[in-house]
Protein backbone atom coordinates (compact mmCIF):
# COMPACT_ATOMS: atom_id res chain seq x y z
CA UNK A 1 0.00 0.00 0.00
CA UNK A 2 1.35 3.42 -0.96
CA UNK A 3 2.44 5.86 1.77
CA UNK A 4 0.03 8.50 0.47
CA UNK A 5 -2.95 6.15 0.81
CA UNK A 6 -1.88 5.07 4.31
CA UNK A 7 -1.56 8.72 5.37
CA UNK A 8 -5.00 9.50 3.96
CA UNK A 9 -6.54 6.57 5.86
CA UNK A 10 -4.85 7.71 9.07
CA UNK A 11 -6.11 11.28 8.57
CA UNK A 12 -9.67 10.08 8.01
CA UNK A 13 -9.47 7.76 11.05
CA UNK A 14 -8.21 10.62 13.26
CA UNK A 15 -10.91 13.00 12.01
CA UNK A 16 -13.70 10.45 12.44
CA UNK A 17 -12.53 9.55 15.95
CA UNK A 18 -12.27 13.23 16.94
CA UNK A 19 -15.72 14.00 15.54
CA UNK A 20 -17.42 11.02 17.25
CA UNK A 21 -15.74 11.71 20.60
CA UNK A 22 -16.71 15.38 20.40
CA UNK A 23 -20.34 14.38 19.84
CA UNK A 24 -20.11 12.19 22.95
CA UNK A 25 -18.69 15.12 24.90
CA UNK A 26 -21.74 17.16 23.89
CA UNK A 27 -23.77 14.81 26.11
CA UNK A 28 -21.91 15.89 29.24
CA UNK A 29 -25.05 15.47 31.36
CA UNK A 30 -25.18 11.74 30.53
CA UNK A 31 -21.54 10.86 31.18
CA UNK A 32 -19.65 10.39 34.47
CA UNK A 33 -17.43 13.43 35.05
CA UNK A 34 -14.19 11.44 34.95
CA UNK A 35 -15.21 9.80 31.65
CA UNK A 36 -16.12 13.19 30.19
CA UNK A 37 -12.76 14.67 31.14
CA UNK A 38 -10.70 11.75 29.81
CA UNK A 39 -12.63 11.85 26.53
CA UNK A 40 -11.84 15.57 26.39
CA UNK A 41 -8.14 14.80 26.75
CA UNK A 42 -8.43 12.22 23.97
CA UNK A 43 -10.05 14.81 21.70
CA UNK A 44 -7.24 17.28 22.44
CA UNK A 45 -4.63 14.65 21.49
CA UNK A 46 -6.53 13.91 18.26
CA UNK A 47 -6.79 17.65 17.59
CA UNK A 48 -2.99 17.96 17.82
CA UNK A 49 -2.61 14.91 15.56
CA UNK A 50 -5.06 16.42 13.05
CA UNK A 51 -3.05 19.63 12.82
CA UNK A 52 0.24 17.74 12.56
CA UNK A 53 -1.12 15.61 9.71
CA UNK A 54 -2.36 18.74 7.93
CA UNK A 55 0.83 20.79 8.37
CA UNK A 56 0.92 21.57 4.65
CA UNK A 57 -2.14 23.83 5.09
CA UNK A 58 -0.06 26.11 7.31
CA UNK A 59 2.86 26.12 4.85
CA UNK A 60 0.72 27.59 2.04
CA UNK A 61 -1.17 30.18 4.11
CA UNK A 62 0.70 33.06 2.50
CA UNK A 63 0.82 31.55 -0.98
CA UNK A 64 -1.65 31.73 -3.84
CA UNK A 65 -4.71 33.87 -4.44
CA UNK A 66 -7.35 34.29 -1.76
CA UNK A 67 -10.76 33.82 -3.36
CA UNK A 68 -13.95 34.45 -1.40
CA UNK A 69 -14.33 30.73 -0.65
CA UNK A 70 -10.70 30.42 0.48
CA UNK A 71 -11.11 33.44 2.77
CA UNK A 72 -14.22 31.88 4.32
CA UNK A 73 -12.57 28.49 4.78
CA UNK A 74 -9.37 29.96 6.21
CA UNK A 75 -11.31 32.19 8.63
CA UNK A 76 -13.43 29.20 9.66
CA UNK A 77 -10.33 27.09 10.28
CA UNK A 78 -8.81 29.71 12.59
CA UNK A 79 -12.12 30.15 14.43
CA UNK A 80 -12.29 26.38 14.87
CA UNK A 81 -8.75 26.29 16.24
CA UNK A 82 -9.61 29.08 18.69
CA UNK A 83 -12.80 27.26 19.67
CA UNK A 84 -10.97 24.00 20.35
CA UNK A 85 -8.32 25.77 22.41
CA UNK A 86 -11.01 27.56 24.44
CA UNK A 87 -12.71 24.21 25.06
CA UNK A 88 -9.47 22.75 26.38
CA UNK A 89 -8.44 25.78 28.45
CA UNK A 90 -11.89 26.28 29.98
CA UNK A 91 -12.00 22.55 30.79
CA UNK A 92 -9.15 23.11 33.26
CA UNK A 93 -11.32 25.60 35.15
CA UNK A 94 -14.30 23.26 35.52
CA UNK A 95 -12.45 19.98 36.09
CA UNK A 96 -13.51 18.09 39.19
CA UNK A 97 -11.58 14.92 38.54
CA UNK A 98 -8.46 14.78 36.34
CA UNK A 99 -7.25 18.37 36.93
CA UNK A 100 -8.96 18.98 40.28
CA UNK A 101 -5.57 19.12 42.01
CA UNK A 102 -4.68 22.30 40.11
CA UNK A 103 -7.36 24.21 42.07
CA UNK A 104 -8.37 26.33 39.08
CA UNK A 105 -12.11 26.25 39.77
CA UNK A 106 -13.72 29.34 38.21
CA UNK A 107 -17.34 28.63 39.13
CA UNK A 108 -20.10 29.72 36.79
CA UNK A 109 -17.75 31.86 34.67
CA UNK A 110 -15.62 28.85 33.77
CA UNK A 111 -18.70 26.68 33.21
CA UNK A 112 -20.34 29.25 30.93
CA UNK A 113 -17.14 29.71 28.92
CA UNK A 114 -16.76 25.95 28.54
CA UNK A 115 -20.37 25.46 27.41
CA UNK A 116 -20.25 28.34 24.92
CA UNK A 117 -16.89 27.23 23.50
CA UNK A 118 -18.19 23.66 23.14
CA UNK A 119 -21.45 24.70 21.47
CA UNK A 120 -19.76 27.03 18.97
CA UNK A 121 -16.96 24.53 18.26
CA UNK A 122 -19.64 21.92 17.50
CA UNK A 123 -21.22 24.27 14.93
CA UNK A 124 -17.85 25.30 13.45
CA UNK A 125 -16.70 21.68 13.23
CA UNK A 126 -19.90 20.73 11.40
CA UNK A 127 -19.55 23.66 8.98
CA UNK A 128 -15.90 22.71 8.42
CA UNK A 129 -16.96 19.15 7.62
CA UNK A 130 -19.67 20.40 5.26
CA UNK A 131 -17.24 22.61 3.33
CA UNK A 132 -14.96 19.59 2.80
CA UNK A 133 -17.71 17.04 2.17
CA UNK A 134 -17.08 17.14 -1.58
CA UNK A 135 -13.87 15.20 -0.86
CA UNK A 136 -15.92 12.26 0.46
CA UNK A 137 -18.36 12.57 -2.44
CA UNK A 138 -15.41 12.35 -4.83
CA UNK A 139 -14.13 9.23 -3.08
CA UNK A 140 -17.56 7.61 -3.32
CA UNK A 141 -17.73 8.32 -7.07
CA UNK A 142 -14.60 6.23 -7.59
CA UNK A 143 -16.54 3.11 -6.61
CA UNK A 144 -17.39 1.31 -9.83
CA UNK A 145 -21.14 0.76 -10.14
CA UNK A 146 -23.58 0.64 -13.01
CA UNK A 147 -25.23 3.94 -13.91
CA UNK A 148 -28.63 2.71 -12.70
CA UNK A 149 -27.30 1.36 -9.39
CA UNK A 150 -25.28 4.52 -8.74
CA UNK A 151 -28.31 6.71 -9.48
CA UNK A 152 -30.62 4.71 -7.20
CA UNK A 153 -28.12 4.73 -4.32
CA UNK A 154 -27.48 8.45 -4.79
CA UNK A 155 -31.16 9.38 -4.52
CA UNK A 156 -31.76 7.02 -1.60
CA UNK A 157 -28.85 8.59 0.28
CA UNK A 158 -30.12 12.08 -0.55
CA UNK A 159 -33.56 11.21 0.81
CA UNK A 160 -32.07 9.72 4.00
CA UNK A 161 -29.77 12.71 4.57
CA UNK A 162 -32.67 15.11 3.94
CA UNK A 163 -34.79 13.30 6.51
CA UNK A 164 -32.00 13.33 9.09
CA UNK A 165 -31.22 17.00 8.39
CA UNK A 166 -34.87 18.02 8.86
CA UNK A 167 -35.01 16.04 12.09
CA UNK A 168 -31.78 17.72 13.19
CA UNK A 169 -33.40 21.14 12.76
CA UNK A 170 -36.37 19.97 14.84
CA UNK A 171 -33.99 18.78 17.57
CA UNK A 172 -32.08 22.09 17.40
CA UNK A 173 -35.31 23.97 18.13
CA UNK A 174 -36.76 21.52 20.67
CA UNK A 175 -33.53 21.36 22.67
CA UNK A 176 -33.19 25.11 22.51
CA UNK A 177 -29.62 24.65 21.32
CA UNK A 178 -29.61 28.26 20.15
CA UNK A 179 -29.69 29.21 23.82
CA UNK A 180 -26.41 27.36 24.36
CA UNK A 181 -24.94 29.50 21.58
CA UNK A 182 -26.27 32.92 22.59
CA UNK A 183 -27.76 32.92 26.10
CA UNK A 184 -25.29 33.71 28.88
CA UNK A 185 -26.17 30.88 31.26
CA UNK A 186 -27.85 27.64 30.24
CA UNK A 187 -28.18 24.45 32.24
CA UNK A 188 -29.84 21.45 30.66
CA UNK A 189 -30.47 19.80 33.98
CA UNK A 190 -30.01 16.19 34.93
CA UNK A 191 -31.70 13.38 33.06
CA UNK A 192 -33.72 11.30 35.52
CA UNK A 193 -32.85 7.97 33.93
CA UNK A 194 -29.33 7.81 32.51
CA UNK A 195 -29.77 4.53 30.66
CA UNK A 196 -27.72 3.43 27.66
CA UNK A 197 -30.80 3.92 25.46
CA UNK A 198 -31.26 7.52 26.64
CA UNK A 199 -27.57 8.27 26.07
CA UNK A 200 -27.64 6.70 22.60
CA UNK A 201 -30.80 8.62 21.70
CA UNK A 202 -29.23 11.93 22.70
CA UNK A 203 -26.09 11.03 20.74
CA UNK A 204 -28.14 10.36 17.60
CA UNK A 205 -30.02 13.64 18.09
CA UNK A 206 -26.75 15.54 18.34
CA UNK A 207 -25.51 13.73 15.24
CA UNK A 208 -28.71 14.76 13.43
CA UNK A 209 -28.07 18.41 14.32
CA UNK A 210 -24.57 18.08 12.92
CA UNK A 211 -25.93 16.53 9.71
CA UNK A 212 -28.20 19.57 9.34
CA UNK A 213 -25.28 22.00 9.60
CA UNK A 214 -23.04 19.85 7.40
CA UNK A 215 -25.74 19.69 4.71
CA UNK A 216 -26.39 23.43 4.77
CA UNK A 217 -22.66 24.23 4.54
CA UNK A 218 -22.14 21.69 1.73
CA UNK A 219 -24.98 22.96 -0.44
CA UNK A 220 -24.23 26.64 0.22
CA UNK A 221 -20.67 26.04 -1.02
CA UNK A 222 -21.96 24.00 -3.95
CA UNK A 223 -24.40 26.78 -4.87
CA UNK A 224 -21.71 29.46 -4.61
CA UNK A 225 -19.40 27.45 -6.90
CA UNK A 226 -22.24 26.97 -9.38
CA UNK A 227 -23.01 30.70 -9.42
CA UNK A 228 -19.30 31.44 -9.88
CA UNK A 229 -19.19 29.00 -12.81
CA UNK A 230 -22.25 30.58 -14.48
CA UNK A 231 -20.81 34.09 -14.09
CA UNK A 232 -17.50 32.95 -15.57
CA UNK A 233 -19.27 31.36 -18.56
CA UNK A 234 -21.30 34.50 -19.17
CA UNK A 235 -18.17 36.62 -18.92
CA UNK A 236 -16.39 34.40 -21.45
CA UNK A 237 -19.40 34.61 -23.81
CA UNK A 238 -19.28 38.42 -23.71
CA UNK A 239 -15.57 38.41 -24.50
CA UNK A 240 -16.03 36.01 -27.40
PDB file of C-alpha atoms in Angstrom, residues 2-230:
ATOM      1  CA  UNK A   2       1.351   3.420  -0.965  1.00  0.00           C
ATOM      2  CA  UNK A   3       2.445   5.856   1.771  1.00  0.00           C
ATOM      3  CA  UNK A   4       0.028   8.502   0.474  1.00  0.00           C
ATOM      4  CA  UNK A   5      -2.954   6.147   0.809  1.00  0.00           C
ATOM      5  CA  UNK A   6      -1.878   5.072   4.307  1.00  0.00           C
ATOM      6  CA  UNK A   7      -1.564   8.720   5.375  1.00  0.00           C
ATOM      7  CA  UNK A   8      -5.003   9.500   3.961  1.00  0.00           C
ATOM      8  CA  UNK A   9      -6.539   6.566   5.856  1.00  0.00           C
ATOM      9  CA  UNK A  10      -4.851   7.709   9.072  1.00  0.00           C
ATOM     10  CA  UNK A  11      -6.110  11.284   8.568  1.00  0.00           C
ATOM     11  CA  UNK A  12      -9.669  10.080   8.014  1.00  0.00           C
ATOM     12  CA  UNK A  13      -9.467   7.758  11.047  1.00  0.00           C
ATOM     13  CA  UNK A  14      -8.208  10.620  13.258  1.00  0.00           C
ATOM     14  CA  UNK A  15     -10.907  12.999  12.010  1.00  0.00           C
ATOM     15  CA  UNK A  16     -13.705  10.450  12.442  1.00  0.00           C
ATOM     16  CA  UNK A  17     -12.529   9.553  15.950  1.00  0.00           C
ATOM     17  CA  UNK A  18     -12.268  13.227  16.943  1.00  0.00           C
ATOM     18  CA  UNK A  19     -15.720  13.998  15.540  1.00  0.00           C
ATOM     19  CA  UNK A  20     -17.425  11.022  17.255  1.00  0.00           C
ATOM     20  CA  UNK A  21     -15.744  11.707  20.600  1.00  0.00           C
ATOM     21  CA  UNK A  22     -16.708  15.379  20.399  1.00  0.00           C
ATOM     22  CA  UNK A  23     -20.339  14.385  19.844  1.00  0.00           C
ATOM     23  CA  UNK A  24     -20.107  12.188  22.950  1.00  0.00           C
ATOM     24  CA  UNK A  25     -18.687  15.124  24.904  1.00  0.00           C
ATOM     25  CA  UNK A  26     -21.738  17.159  23.893  1.00  0.00           C
ATOM     26  CA  UNK A  27     -23.767  14.805  26.115  1.00  0.00           C
ATOM     27  CA  UNK A  28     -21.907  15.893  29.237  1.00  0.00           C
ATOM     28  CA  UNK A  29     -25.053  15.469  31.358  1.00  0.00           C
ATOM     29  CA  UNK A  30     -25.183  11.744  30.528  1.00  0.00           C
ATOM     30  CA  UNK A  31     -21.537  10.863  31.184  1.00  0.00           C
ATOM     31  CA  UNK A  32     -19.650  10.390  34.469  1.00  0.00           C
ATOM     32  CA  UNK A  33     -17.429  13.430  35.054  1.00  0.00           C
ATOM     33  CA  UNK A  34     -14.186  11.436  34.947  1.00  0.00           C
ATOM     34  CA  UNK A  35     -15.212   9.799  31.651  1.00  0.00           C
ATOM     35  CA  UNK A  36     -16.118  13.191  30.186  1.00  0.00           C
ATOM     36  CA  UNK A  37     -12.758  14.669  31.139  1.00  0.00           C
ATOM     37  CA  UNK A  38     -10.699  11.745  29.809  1.00  0.00           C
ATOM     38  CA  UNK A  39     -12.627  11.846  26.534  1.00  0.00           C
ATOM     39  CA  UNK A  40     -11.842  15.568  26.387  1.00  0.00           C
ATOM     40  CA  UNK A  41      -8.138  14.802  26.754  1.00  0.00           C
ATOM     41  CA  UNK A  42      -8.427  12.218  23.968  1.00  0.00           C
ATOM     42  CA  UNK A  43     -10.051  14.810  21.698  1.00  0.00           C
ATOM     43  CA  UNK A  44      -7.243  17.282  22.444  1.00  0.00           C
ATOM     44  CA  UNK A  45      -4.635  14.654  21.491  1.00  0.00           C
ATOM     45  CA  UNK A  46      -6.528  13.908  18.265  1.00  0.00           C
ATOM     46  CA  UNK A  47      -6.788  17.646  17.592  1.00  0.00           C
ATOM     47  CA  UNK A  48      -2.987  17.961  17.821  1.00  0.00           C
ATOM     48  CA  UNK A  49      -2.611  14.908  15.563  1.00  0.00           C
ATOM     49  CA  UNK A  50      -5.061  16.416  13.050  1.00  0.00           C
ATOM     50  CA  UNK A  51      -3.048  19.629  12.822  1.00  0.00           C
ATOM     51  CA  UNK A  52       0.239  17.738  12.564  1.00  0.00           C
ATOM     52  CA  UNK A  53      -1.118  15.614   9.713  1.00  0.00           C
ATOM     53  CA  UNK A  54      -2.362  18.742   7.928  1.00  0.00           C
ATOM     54  CA  UNK A  55       0.830  20.786   8.369  1.00  0.00           C
ATOM     55  CA  UNK A  56       0.921  21.573   4.650  1.00  0.00           C
ATOM     56  CA  UNK A  57      -2.139  23.829   5.094  1.00  0.00           C
ATOM     57  CA  UNK A  58      -0.056  26.113   7.312  1.00  0.00           C
ATOM     58  CA  UNK A  59       2.863  26.123   4.850  1.00  0.00           C
ATOM     59  CA  UNK A  60       0.716  27.593   2.043  1.00  0.00           C
ATOM     60  CA  UNK A  61      -1.172  30.178   4.106  1.00  0.00           C
ATOM     61  CA  UNK A  62       0.704  33.055   2.495  1.00  0.00           C
ATOM     62  CA  UNK A  63       0.819  31.546  -0.980  1.00  0.00           C
ATOM     63  CA  UNK A  64      -1.646  31.727  -3.840  1.00  0.00           C
ATOM     64  CA  UNK A  65      -4.713  33.866  -4.438  1.00  0.00           C
ATOM     65  CA  UNK A  66      -7.351  34.294  -1.758  1.00  0.00           C
ATOM     66  CA  UNK A  67     -10.757  33.821  -3.360  1.00  0.00           C
ATOM     67  CA  UNK A  68     -13.948  34.446  -1.403  1.00  0.00           C
ATOM     68  CA  UNK A  69     -14.332  30.732  -0.648  1.00  0.00           C
ATOM     69  CA  UNK A  70     -10.701  30.422   0.482  1.00  0.00           C
ATOM     70  CA  UNK A  71     -11.112  33.439   2.774  1.00  0.00           C
ATOM     71  CA  UNK A  72     -14.224  31.883   4.323  1.00  0.00           C
ATOM     72  CA  UNK A  73     -12.568  28.491   4.783  1.00  0.00           C
ATOM     73  CA  UNK A  74      -9.371  29.965   6.211  1.00  0.00           C
ATOM     74  CA  UNK A  75     -11.306  32.185   8.632  1.00  0.00           C
ATOM     75  CA  UNK A  76     -13.426  29.205   9.659  1.00  0.00           C
ATOM     76  CA  UNK A  77     -10.326  27.093  10.279  1.00  0.00           C
ATOM     77  CA  UNK A  78      -8.811  29.710  12.589  1.00  0.00           C
ATOM     78  CA  UNK A  79     -12.121  30.151  14.434  1.00  0.00           C
ATOM     79  CA  UNK A  80     -12.290  26.379  14.871  1.00  0.00           C
ATOM     80  CA  UNK A  81      -8.747  26.287  16.239  1.00  0.00           C
ATOM     81  CA  UNK A  82      -9.610  29.078  18.693  1.00  0.00           C
ATOM     82  CA  UNK A  83     -12.802  27.259  19.670  1.00  0.00           C
ATOM     83  CA  UNK A  84     -10.975  24.001  20.347  1.00  0.00           C
ATOM     84  CA  UNK A  85      -8.320  25.775  22.406  1.00  0.00           C
ATOM     85  CA  UNK A  86     -11.015  27.562  24.440  1.00  0.00           C
ATOM     86  CA  UNK A  87     -12.705  24.212  25.056  1.00  0.00           C
ATOM     87  CA  UNK A  88      -9.471  22.750  26.383  1.00  0.00           C
ATOM     88  CA  UNK A  89      -8.441  25.781  28.448  1.00  0.00           C
ATOM     89  CA  UNK A  90     -11.894  26.282  29.983  1.00  0.00           C
ATOM     90  CA  UNK A  91     -12.000  22.550  30.793  1.00  0.00           C
ATOM     91  CA  UNK A  92      -9.149  23.111  33.256  1.00  0.00           C
ATOM     92  CA  UNK A  93     -11.316  25.599  35.150  1.00  0.00           C
ATOM     93  CA  UNK A  94     -14.302  23.265  35.524  1.00  0.00           C
ATOM     94  CA  UNK A  95     -12.448  19.984  36.089  1.00  0.00           C
ATOM     95  CA  UNK A  96     -13.506  18.088  39.191  1.00  0.00           C
ATOM     96  CA  UNK A  97     -11.576  14.919  38.542  1.00  0.00           C
ATOM     97  CA  UNK A  98      -8.463  14.784  36.343  1.00  0.00           C
ATOM     98  CA  UNK A  99      -7.250  18.368  36.932  1.00  0.00           C
ATOM     99  CA  UNK A 100      -8.958  18.977  40.276  1.00  0.00           C
ATOM    100  CA  UNK A 101      -5.571  19.120  42.012  1.00  0.00           C
ATOM    101  CA  UNK A 102      -4.680  22.298  40.109  1.00  0.00           C
ATOM    102  CA  UNK A 103      -7.356  24.215  42.073  1.00  0.00           C
ATOM    103  CA  UNK A 104      -8.369  26.334  39.084  1.00  0.00           C
ATOM    104  CA  UNK A 105     -12.106  26.252  39.773  1.00  0.00           C
ATOM    105  CA  UNK A 106     -13.721  29.338  38.213  1.00  0.00           C
ATOM    106  CA  UNK A 107     -17.339  28.635  39.130  1.00  0.00           C
ATOM    107  CA  UNK A 108     -20.095  29.715  36.795  1.00  0.00           C
ATOM    108  CA  UNK A 109     -17.747  31.858  34.674  1.00  0.00           C
ATOM    109  CA  UNK A 110     -15.616  28.847  33.771  1.00  0.00           C
ATOM    110  CA  UNK A 111     -18.697  26.675  33.211  1.00  0.00           C
ATOM    111  CA  UNK A 112     -20.343  29.255  30.933  1.00  0.00           C
ATOM    112  CA  UNK A 113     -17.135  29.714  28.918  1.00  0.00           C
ATOM    113  CA  UNK A 114     -16.764  25.952  28.541  1.00  0.00           C
ATOM    114  CA  UNK A 115     -20.366  25.461  27.406  1.00  0.00           C
ATOM    115  CA  UNK A 116     -20.251  28.344  24.923  1.00  0.00           C
ATOM    116  CA  UNK A 117     -16.891  27.226  23.502  1.00  0.00           C
ATOM    117  CA  UNK A 118     -18.186  23.659  23.141  1.00  0.00           C
ATOM    118  CA  UNK A 119     -21.448  24.704  21.473  1.00  0.00           C
ATOM    119  CA  UNK A 120     -19.760  27.026  18.968  1.00  0.00           C
ATOM    120  CA  UNK A 121     -16.964  24.529  18.256  1.00  0.00           C
ATOM    121  CA  UNK A 122     -19.638  21.923  17.499  1.00  0.00           C
ATOM    122  CA  UNK A 123     -21.216  24.272  14.934  1.00  0.00           C
ATOM    123  CA  UNK A 124     -17.851  25.296  13.446  1.00  0.00           C
ATOM    124  CA  UNK A 125     -16.699  21.685  13.235  1.00  0.00           C
ATOM    125  CA  UNK A 126     -19.899  20.733  11.401  1.00  0.00           C
ATOM    126  CA  UNK A 127     -19.550  23.663   8.979  1.00  0.00           C
ATOM    127  CA  UNK A 128     -15.905  22.709   8.423  1.00  0.00           C
ATOM    128  CA  UNK A 129     -16.955  19.149   7.619  1.00  0.00           C
ATOM    129  CA  UNK A 130     -19.667  20.404   5.262  1.00  0.00           C
ATOM    130  CA  UNK A 131     -17.238  22.607   3.330  1.00  0.00           C
ATOM    131  CA  UNK A 132     -14.960  19.594   2.797  1.00  0.00           C
ATOM    132  CA  UNK A 133     -17.708  17.037   2.175  1.00  0.00           C
ATOM    133  CA  UNK A 134     -17.081  17.140  -1.584  1.00  0.00           C
ATOM    134  CA  UNK A 135     -13.874  15.196  -0.862  1.00  0.00           C
ATOM    135  CA  UNK A 136     -15.921  12.263   0.462  1.00  0.00           C
ATOM    136  CA  UNK A 137     -18.360  12.571  -2.436  1.00  0.00           C
ATOM    137  CA  UNK A 138     -15.414  12.351  -4.828  1.00  0.00           C
ATOM    138  CA  UNK A 139     -14.126   9.226  -3.080  1.00  0.00           C
ATOM    139  CA  UNK A 140     -17.562   7.610  -3.318  1.00  0.00           C
ATOM    140  CA  UNK A 141     -17.728   8.323  -7.067  1.00  0.00           C
ATOM    141  CA  UNK A 142     -14.598   6.232  -7.587  1.00  0.00           C
ATOM    142  CA  UNK A 143     -16.540   3.105  -6.614  1.00  0.00           C
ATOM    143  CA  UNK A 144     -17.388   1.313  -9.831  1.00  0.00           C
ATOM    144  CA  UNK A 145     -21.141   0.759 -10.141  1.00  0.00           C
ATOM    145  CA  UNK A 146     -23.575   0.635 -13.009  1.00  0.00           C
ATOM    146  CA  UNK A 147     -25.232   3.941 -13.907  1.00  0.00           C
ATOM    147  CA  UNK A 148     -28.634   2.710 -12.696  1.00  0.00           C
ATOM    148  CA  UNK A 149     -27.300   1.358  -9.388  1.00  0.00           C
ATOM    149  CA  UNK A 150     -25.280   4.524  -8.735  1.00  0.00           C
ATOM    150  CA  UNK A 151     -28.312   6.715  -9.484  1.00  0.00           C
ATOM    151  CA  UNK A 152     -30.620   4.708  -7.203  1.00  0.00           C
ATOM    152  CA  UNK A 153     -28.116   4.727  -4.322  1.00  0.00           C
ATOM    153  CA  UNK A 154     -27.475   8.452  -4.788  1.00  0.00           C
ATOM    154  CA  UNK A 155     -31.158   9.375  -4.521  1.00  0.00           C
ATOM    155  CA  UNK A 156     -31.760   7.022  -1.599  1.00  0.00           C
ATOM    156  CA  UNK A 157     -28.849   8.593   0.276  1.00  0.00           C
ATOM    157  CA  UNK A 158     -30.115  12.084  -0.552  1.00  0.00           C
ATOM    158  CA  UNK A 159     -33.563  11.206   0.807  1.00  0.00           C
ATOM    159  CA  UNK A 160     -32.073   9.722   3.996  1.00  0.00           C
ATOM    160  CA  UNK A 161     -29.773  12.713   4.567  1.00  0.00           C
ATOM    161  CA  UNK A 162     -32.665  15.107   3.935  1.00  0.00           C
ATOM    162  CA  UNK A 163     -34.790  13.302   6.508  1.00  0.00           C
ATOM    163  CA  UNK A 164     -31.999  13.333   9.093  1.00  0.00           C
ATOM    164  CA  UNK A 165     -31.221  17.004   8.390  1.00  0.00           C
ATOM    165  CA  UNK A 166     -34.869  18.018   8.855  1.00  0.00           C
ATOM    166  CA  UNK A 167     -35.010  16.035  12.088  1.00  0.00           C
ATOM    167  CA  UNK A 168     -31.784  17.722  13.193  1.00  0.00           C
ATOM    168  CA  UNK A 169     -33.400  21.138  12.758  1.00  0.00           C
ATOM    169  CA  UNK A 170     -36.367  19.966  14.844  1.00  0.00           C
ATOM    170  CA  UNK A 171     -33.989  18.783  17.575  1.00  0.00           C
ATOM    171  CA  UNK A 172     -32.084  22.089  17.396  1.00  0.00           C
ATOM    172  CA  UNK A 173     -35.314  23.969  18.125  1.00  0.00           C
ATOM    173  CA  UNK A 174     -36.757  21.523  20.665  1.00  0.00           C
ATOM    174  CA  UNK A 175     -33.535  21.359  22.669  1.00  0.00           C
ATOM    175  CA  UNK A 176     -33.192  25.110  22.510  1.00  0.00           C
ATOM    176  CA  UNK A 177     -29.624  24.647  21.322  1.00  0.00           C
ATOM    177  CA  UNK A 178     -29.610  28.258  20.149  1.00  0.00           C
ATOM    178  CA  UNK A 179     -29.687  29.208  23.820  1.00  0.00           C
ATOM    179  CA  UNK A 180     -26.410  27.357  24.360  1.00  0.00           C
ATOM    180  CA  UNK A 181     -24.944  29.500  21.584  1.00  0.00           C
ATOM    181  CA  UNK A 182     -26.269  32.916  22.586  1.00  0.00           C
ATOM    182  CA  UNK A 183     -27.756  32.921  26.103  1.00  0.00           C
ATOM    183  CA  UNK A 184     -25.289  33.711  28.879  1.00  0.00           C
ATOM    184  CA  UNK A 185     -26.171  30.882  31.262  1.00  0.00           C
ATOM    185  CA  UNK A 186     -27.846  27.645  30.244  1.00  0.00           C
ATOM    186  CA  UNK A 187     -28.178  24.448  32.245  1.00  0.00           C
ATOM    187  CA  UNK A 188     -29.842  21.446  30.656  1.00  0.00           C
ATOM    188  CA  UNK A 189     -30.472  19.804  33.982  1.00  0.00           C
ATOM    189  CA  UNK A 190     -30.009  16.193  34.931  1.00  0.00           C
ATOM    190  CA  UNK A 191     -31.701  13.376  33.062  1.00  0.00           C
ATOM    191  CA  UNK A 192     -33.723  11.301  35.524  1.00  0.00           C
ATOM    192  CA  UNK A 193     -32.845   7.966  33.933  1.00  0.00           C
ATOM    193  CA  UNK A 194     -29.333   7.807  32.507  1.00  0.00           C
ATOM    194  CA  UNK A 195     -29.774   4.533  30.657  1.00  0.00           C
ATOM    195  CA  UNK A 196     -27.720   3.428  27.658  1.00  0.00           C
ATOM    196  CA  UNK A 197     -30.801   3.920  25.457  1.00  0.00           C
ATOM    197  CA  UNK A 198     -31.261   7.520  26.637  1.00  0.00           C
ATOM    198  CA  UNK A 199     -27.575   8.269  26.072  1.00  0.00           C
ATOM    199  CA  UNK A 200     -27.636   6.695  22.603  1.00  0.00           C
ATOM    200  CA  UNK A 201     -30.805   8.618  21.701  1.00  0.00           C
ATOM    201  CA  UNK A 202     -29.230  11.928  22.700  1.00  0.00           C
ATOM    202  CA  UNK A 203     -26.086  11.031  20.745  1.00  0.00           C
ATOM    203  CA  UNK A 204     -28.143  10.356  17.602  1.00  0.00           C
ATOM    204  CA  UNK A 205     -30.022  13.635  18.086  1.00  0.00           C
ATOM    205  CA  UNK A 206     -26.751  15.540  18.337  1.00  0.00           C
ATOM    206  CA  UNK A 207     -25.507  13.727  15.243  1.00  0.00           C
ATOM    207  CA  UNK A 208     -28.709  14.761  13.430  1.00  0.00           C
ATOM    208  CA  UNK A 209     -28.071  18.411  14.325  1.00  0.00           C
ATOM    209  CA  UNK A 210     -24.569  18.076  12.924  1.00  0.00           C
ATOM    210  CA  UNK A 211     -25.926  16.529   9.707  1.00  0.00           C
ATOM    211  CA  UNK A 212     -28.202  19.569   9.340  1.00  0.00           C
ATOM    212  CA  UNK A 213     -25.280  21.997   9.605  1.00  0.00           C
ATOM    213  CA  UNK A 214     -23.038  19.848   7.399  1.00  0.00           C
ATOM    214  CA  UNK A 215     -25.738  19.688   4.713  1.00  0.00           C
ATOM    215  CA  UNK A 216     -26.387  23.426   4.771  1.00  0.00           C
ATOM    216  CA  UNK A 217     -22.657  24.227   4.542  1.00  0.00           C
ATOM    217  CA  UNK A 218     -22.135  21.688   1.734  1.00  0.00           C
ATOM    218  CA  UNK A 219     -24.979  22.956  -0.436  1.00  0.00           C
ATOM    219  CA  UNK A 220     -24.226  26.638   0.218  1.00  0.00           C
ATOM    220  CA  UNK A 221     -20.670  26.037  -1.017  1.00  0.00           C
ATOM    221  CA  UNK A 222     -21.960  23.997  -3.950  1.00  0.00           C
ATOM    222  CA  UNK A 223     -24.404  26.781  -4.871  1.00  0.00           C
ATOM    223  CA  UNK A 224     -21.707  29.460  -4.612  1.00  0.00           C
ATOM    224  CA  UNK A 225     -19.397  27.448  -6.895  1.00  0.00           C
ATOM    225  CA  UNK A 226     -22.244  26.968  -9.384  1.00  0.00           C
ATOM    226  CA  UNK A 227     -23.013  30.702  -9.417  1.00  0.00           C
ATOM    227  CA  UNK A 228     -19.303  31.443  -9.884  1.00  0.00           C
ATOM    228  CA  UNK A 229     -19.195  28.995 -12.806  1.00  0.00           C
ATOM    229  CA  UNK A 230     -22.255  30.583 -14.479  1.00  0.00           C
TER     230      UNK A 230
END
